[in-house]
Amino acid sequence: KNQVEQSPQSLIILEGKNCTLQCNYTVSPFSNLRWYKQDTGRGPVSLTIMTFSENTKSNGRYTATLDADTKQSSLHITASQLSDSASYICVVSAGNNNDMRFGAGTRLTVKP
Amino acid sequence: KAGVTQTPRYLIKTRGQQVTLSCSPISGHRSVSWYQQTPGQGLQFLFEYFSETQRNKGNFPGRFSGRQFSNSRSEMNVSTLELGDSALYLCASSGRGRTNTEAFFGQGTRLTVV
């Protein structure tokens, strides 16, 4: 079983709408959690990175939350744009060696 | 500051051949990790190099190997290519620290095995 589960698998929204992507993890011991955006055929680009003590971090229209007690994170996208169409990958690092565990990603499509 | 550079961007090889992919990390970064990404499996960790030493290895067959040079540039090699090796190969570099260190990805090399 994957230690990082993302939902939904895919999502279609209209331009201008908000959406929230979910990430649940069982990775232990927890080091940090990152959200990446990956355009088709390109490398992932970091959006946010959060440690155990952080429960919210924003990057423009992207806001990530972390609940380390329930081992859940969410990525909220506000006022979506067509360029937000991409895969969003949740990555949780374990222990002291930065061993990264990847979620399968959520494929977001923003339609005009 | 230049980002992570991977070459070539695209590659087509025949089954049974071998291939070498290159990754130049961000200047000053000493850690380079390699990943395989396929539509069905998502991102899977291949191996990580730090200061020319393999630090971690994923669950891939011995046909997949890598190395890192003194200037931190890294190569990965796949021998006896199989159709299932078709994938996007990504490398990521990170700095000196081992925890909470940002990992920066390259654009990837798209390998197609025919």
CSV table of C-alpha atoms in Angstrom, one decimal:
chain,number,residue,atom,x,y,z
A,1,LYS,CA,0.0,0.0,0.0
A,2,ASN,CA,1.3,3.4,-0.9
A,3,GLN,CA,2.3,5.5,2.1
A,4,VAL,CA,1.0,8.7,0.4
A,5,GLU,CA,-2.5,8.6,-0.9
A,6,GLN,CA,-3.9,11.5,-3.0
A,7,SER,CA,-7.5,12.3,-3.9
A,8,PRO,CA,-9.2,12.8,-6.1
A,9,GLN,CA,-7.3,11.0,-8.9
A,10,SER,CA,-8.5,13.6,-11.4
A,11,LEU,CA,-10.6,16.8,-11.3
A,12,ILE,CA,-12.2,19.1,-13.8
A,13,ILE,CA,-13.2,22.6,-12.8
A,14,LEU,CA,-14.2,25.8,-14.6
A,15,GLU,CA,-11.8,28.7,-14.8
A,16,GLY,CA,-12.1,31.1,-11.9
A,17,LYS,CA,-13.4,28.4,-9.5
A,18,ASN,CA,-11.6,27.2,-6.4
A,19,CYS,CA,-10.6,23.6,-5.7
A,20,THR,CA,-9.0,21.5,-2.9
A,21,LEU,CA,-6.7,18.5,-3.4
A,22,GLN,CA,-6.2,16.0,-0.6
A,23,CYS,CA,-3.1,14.1,0.6
A,24,ASN,CA,-3.2,11.5,3.4
A,25,TYR,CA,0.0,9.8,4.5
A,26,THR,CA,1.3,7.1,6.8
A,27,VAL,CA,5.0,7.9,6.4
A,28,SER,CA,6.8,7.8,9.7
A,29,PRO,CA,8.9,9.4,11.2
A,30,PHE,CA,7.7,12.6,9.4
A,31,SER,CA,10.2,15.1,8.2
A,32,ASN,CA,8.4,17.4,5.8
A,33,LEU,CA,5.6,17.5,3.2
A,34,ARG,CA,5.9,19.1,-0.2
A,35,TRP,CA,3.5,19.9,-3.0
A,36,TYR,CA,4.7,19.9,-6.6
A,37,LYS,CA,3.1,21.0,-9.8
A,38,GLN,CA,4.0,19.0,-12.9
A,39,ASP,CA,3.0,20.1,-16.4
A,40,THR,CA,2.7,17.3,-18.9
A,41,GLY,CA,6.1,16.1,-20.1
A,42,ARG,CA,8.0,18.4,-17.8
A,43,GLY,CA,9.7,18.1,-14.4
A,44,PRO,CA,7.9,18.8,-11.2
A,45,VAL,CA,8.1,22.3,-9.8
A,46,SER,CA,7.9,22.9,-6.0
A,47,LEU,CA,4.9,24.9,-4.7
A,48,THR,CA,5.3,24.6,-1.0
A,49,ILE,CA,7.3,22.7,1.7
A,50,MET,CA,6.1,22.3,5.2
A,51,THR,CA,7.7,20.9,8.3
A,52,PHE,CA,6.0,19.4,11.4
A,53,SER,CA,5.5,22.7,13.1
A,54,GLU,CA,3.9,24.5,10.1
A,55,ASN,CA,0.2,24.1,9.4
A,56,THR,CA,-0.3,26.6,6.6
A,57,LYS,CA,1.9,27.9,3.8
A,58,SER,CA,0.9,30.0,0.8
A,59,ASN,CA,2.4,30.6,-2.6
A,60,GLY,CA,0.3,33.0,-4.5
A,61,ARG,CA,-3.0,31.4,-5.3
A,62,TYR,CA,-1.8,28.1,-3.8
A,63,THR,CA,-2.3,27.4,0.0
A,64,ALA,CA,-1.2,24.2,1.6
A,65,THR,CA,-2.3,23.0,5.0
A,66,LEU,CA,-0.9,20.3,7.2
A,67,ASP,CA,-2.4,18.5,10.1
A,68,ALA,CA,0.4,16.3,11.4
A,69,ASP,CA,-1.9,14.7,14.0
A,70,THR,CA,-4.3,13.3,11.4
A,71,LYS,CA,-1.5,13.0,8.8
A,72,GLN,CA,-3.4,14.9,6.3
A,73,SER,CA,-2.6,17.8,3.9
A,74,SER,CA,-4.6,19.8,1.5
A,75,LEU,CA,-3.7,22.1,-1.4
A,76,HIS,CA,-6.2,24.8,-2.1
A,77,ILE,CA,-6.2,26.6,-5.4
A,78,THR,CA,-8.0,29.9,-5.5
A,79,ALA,CA,-9.5,31.6,-8.6
A,80,SER,CA,-8.1,28.8,-10.9
A,81,GLN,CA,-6.5,29.7,-14.3
A,82,LEU,CA,-6.1,27.6,-17.4
A,83,SER,CA,-2.4,27.4,-16.6
A,84,ASP,CA,-3.2,25.5,-13.4
A,85,SER,CA,-4.0,22.5,-15.5
A,86,ALA,CA,-1.4,20.0,-14.4
A,87,SER,CA,-0.7,17.1,-12.1
A,88,TYR,CA,-0.2,18.0,-8.4
A,89,ILE,CA,2.0,15.6,-6.5
A,90,CYS,CA,2.2,15.3,-2.7
A,91,VAL,CA,5.6,14.2,-1.5
A,92,VAL,CA,6.3,13.2,2.1
A,93,SER,CA,9.9,12.9,3.4
A,94,ALA,CA,10.7,10.3,6.1
A,95,GLY,CA,13.2,10.4,8.8
A,96,ASN,CA,16.5,12.1,8.8
A,97,ASN,CA,17.7,11.0,5.4
A,98,ASN,CA,15.1,13.0,3.4
A,99,ASP,CA,13.8,9.7,1.9
A,100,MET,CA,10.9,11.0,-0.3
A,101,ARG,CA,7.7,9.1,-0.8
A,102,PHE,CA,5.5,10.2,-3.7
A,103,GLY,CA,1.7,10.2,-4.1
A,104,ALA,CA,0.3,9.2,-7.4
A,105,GLY,CA,-0.8,12.8,-8.1
A,106,THR,CA,-4.1,14.5,-8.9
A,107,ARG,CA,-4.6,15.4,-12.5
A,108,LEU,CA,-6.4,18.9,-12.6
A,109,THR,CA,-8.0,20.2,-15.7
A,110,VAL,CA,-9.2,23.8,-15.8
A,111,LYS,CA,-11.7,24.5,-18.6
A,112,PRO,CA,-12.7,27.9,-19.9
B,1,LYS,CA,21.4,30.5,-11.1
B,2,ALA,CA,20.9,27.8,-13.7
B,3,GLY,CA,18.5,25.1,-12.9
B,4,VAL,CA,18.9,21.3,-13.2
B,5,THR,CA,19.8,20.3,-16.7
B,6,GLN,CA,19.1,17.0,-18.2
B,7,THR,CA,20.3,15.7,-21.5
B,8,PRO,CA,19.1,14.6,-23.9
B,9,ARG,CA,15.5,15.7,-23.7
B,10,TYR,CA,14.2,12.9,-25.9
B,11,LEU,CA,15.7,9.5,-26.9
B,12,ILE,CA,14.5,6.6,-28.9
B,13,LYS,CA,16.3,3.3,-28.5
B,14,THR,CA,15.8,-0.3,-29.6
B,15,ARG,CA,15.2,-3.2,-27.2
B,16,GLY,CA,18.5,-4.7,-26.1
B,17,GLN,CA,20.5,-1.5,-26.5
B,18,GLN,CA,21.9,0.5,-23.6
B,19,VAL,CA,21.5,4.2,-22.8
B,20,THR,CA,23.2,6.8,-20.8
B,21,LEU,CA,21.4,9.9,-19.4
B,22,SER,CA,23.0,12.9,-18.0
B,23,CYS,CA,22.1,15.3,-15.2
B,24,SER,CA,23.9,18.6,-14.2
B,25,PRO,CA,22.7,19.8,-10.8
B,26,ILE,CA,22.3,23.3,-9.6
B,27,SER,CA,25.7,24.8,-8.9
B,28,GLY,CA,26.7,24.0,-5.3
B,29,HIS,CA,24.3,21.1,-4.9
B,30,ARG,CA,26.0,17.8,-4.0
B,31,SER,CA,23.0,15.5,-4.0
B,32,VAL,CA,21.4,14.1,-7.1
B,33,SER,CA,18.5,11.7,-7.2
B,34,TRP,CA,17.0,9.9,-10.2
B,35,TYR,CA,13.4,8.9,-10.7
B,36,GLN,CA,11.4,7.0,-13.3
B,37,GLN,CA,7.9,8.2,-14.1
B,38,THR,CA,5.4,6.2,-16.0
B,39,PRO,CA,1.7,6.8,-16.4
B,40,GLY,CA,0.8,3.7,-14.5
B,41,GLN,CA,3.3,3.8,-11.7
B,42,GLY,CA,3.9,7.5,-11.0
B,43,LEU,CA,7.3,8.7,-9.8
B,44,GLN,CA,9.5,5.9,-8.6
B,45,PHE,CA,12.9,6.4,-6.9
B,46,LEU,CA,15.9,4.9,-8.6
B,47,PHE,CA,18.9,6.0,-6.6
B,48,GLU,CA,20.6,9.0,-4.9
B,49,TYR,CA,24.2,10.1,-5.1
B,50,PHE,CA,25.9,12.4,-2.7
B,51,SER,CA,29.6,13.4,-3.1
B,52,GLU,CA,30.2,10.7,-5.7
B,53,THR,CA,28.7,7.9,-3.4
B,54,GLN,CA,25.5,6.1,-3.9
B,55,ARG,CA,23.5,6.9,-0.7
B,56,ASN,CA,20.2,5.3,-1.4
B,57,LYS,CA,18.8,2.8,-3.9
B,58,GLY,CA,15.3,2.0,-5.0
B,59,ASN,CA,13.8,-1.3,-6.0
B,60,PHE,CA,15.0,-1.5,-9.6
B,61,PRO,CA,17.0,-4.3,-11.3
B,62,GLY,CA,20.7,-4.2,-11.7
B,63,ARG,CA,20.3,-3.1,-15.4
B,64,PHE,CA,19.8,0.4,-13.9
B,65,SER,CA,23.0,2.0,-12.6
B,66,GLY,CA,24.4,5.4,-12.0
B,67,ARG,CA,27.4,7.4,-11.0
B,68,GLN,CA,28.3,10.9,-9.9
B,69,PHE,CA,31.4,12.8,-10.8
B,70,SER,CA,33.5,15.1,-8.7
B,71,ASN,CA,31.7,18.1,-10.1
B,72,SER,CA,28.4,16.6,-8.9
B,73,ARG,CA,27.2,15.9,-12.4
B,74,SER,CA,25.5,12.5,-12.6
B,75,GLU,CA,24.8,9.9,-15.2
B,76,MET,CA,22.4,7.0,-15.2
B,77,ASN,CA,22.8,4.0,-17.4
B,78,VAL,CA,20.2,1.4,-18.4
B,79,SER,CA,21.5,-1.7,-20.1
B,80,THR,CA,19.7,-4.3,-22.2
B,81,LEU,CA,16.7,-2.0,-22.6
B,82,GLU,CA,13.2,-3.4,-22.4
B,83,LEU,CA,9.9,-2.0,-23.7
B,84,GLY,CA,8.8,-1.4,-20.2
B,85,ASP,CA,11.8,1.0,-19.6
B,86,SER,CA,10.0,3.6,-21.7
B,87,ALA,CA,9.4,6.5,-19.3
B,88,LEU,CA,10.2,10.0,-18.3
B,89,TYR,CA,13.5,9.9,-16.3
B,90,LEU,CA,13.8,12.8,-13.9
B,91,CYS,CA,16.7,13.9,-11.8
B,92,ALA,CA,16.5,16.2,-8.8
B,93,SER,CA,19.3,18.1,-7.0
B,94,SER,CA,19.4,19.4,-3.5
B,95,GLY,CA,21.9,21.2,-1.3
B,96,ARG,CA,24.1,20.1,1.5
B,97,GLY,CA,21.5,19.6,4.2
B,98,ARG,CA,19.8,16.2,4.4
B,99,THR,CA,16.5,17.3,6.0
B,100,ASN,CA,13.9,19.8,4.9
B,101,THR,CA,16.1,20.5,1.8
B,102,GLU,CA,14.3,21.7,-1.3
B,103,ALA,CA,14.7,19.3,-4.2
B,104,PHE,CA,14.8,20.9,-7.7
B,105,PHE,CA,13.8,18.7,-10.7
B,106,GLY,CA,15.1,18.9,-14.2
B,107,GLN,CA,12.8,18.8,-17.2
B,108,GLY,CA,13.5,15.1,-17.7
B,109,THR,CA,14.6,12.8,-20.5
B,110,ARG,CA,11.8,11.1,-22.4
B,111,LEU,CA,13.0,7.6,-23.3
B,112,THR,CA,11.1,5.5,-25.8
B,113,VAL,CA,12.1,1.9,-26.3
B,114,VAL,CA,10.9,0.3,-29.5
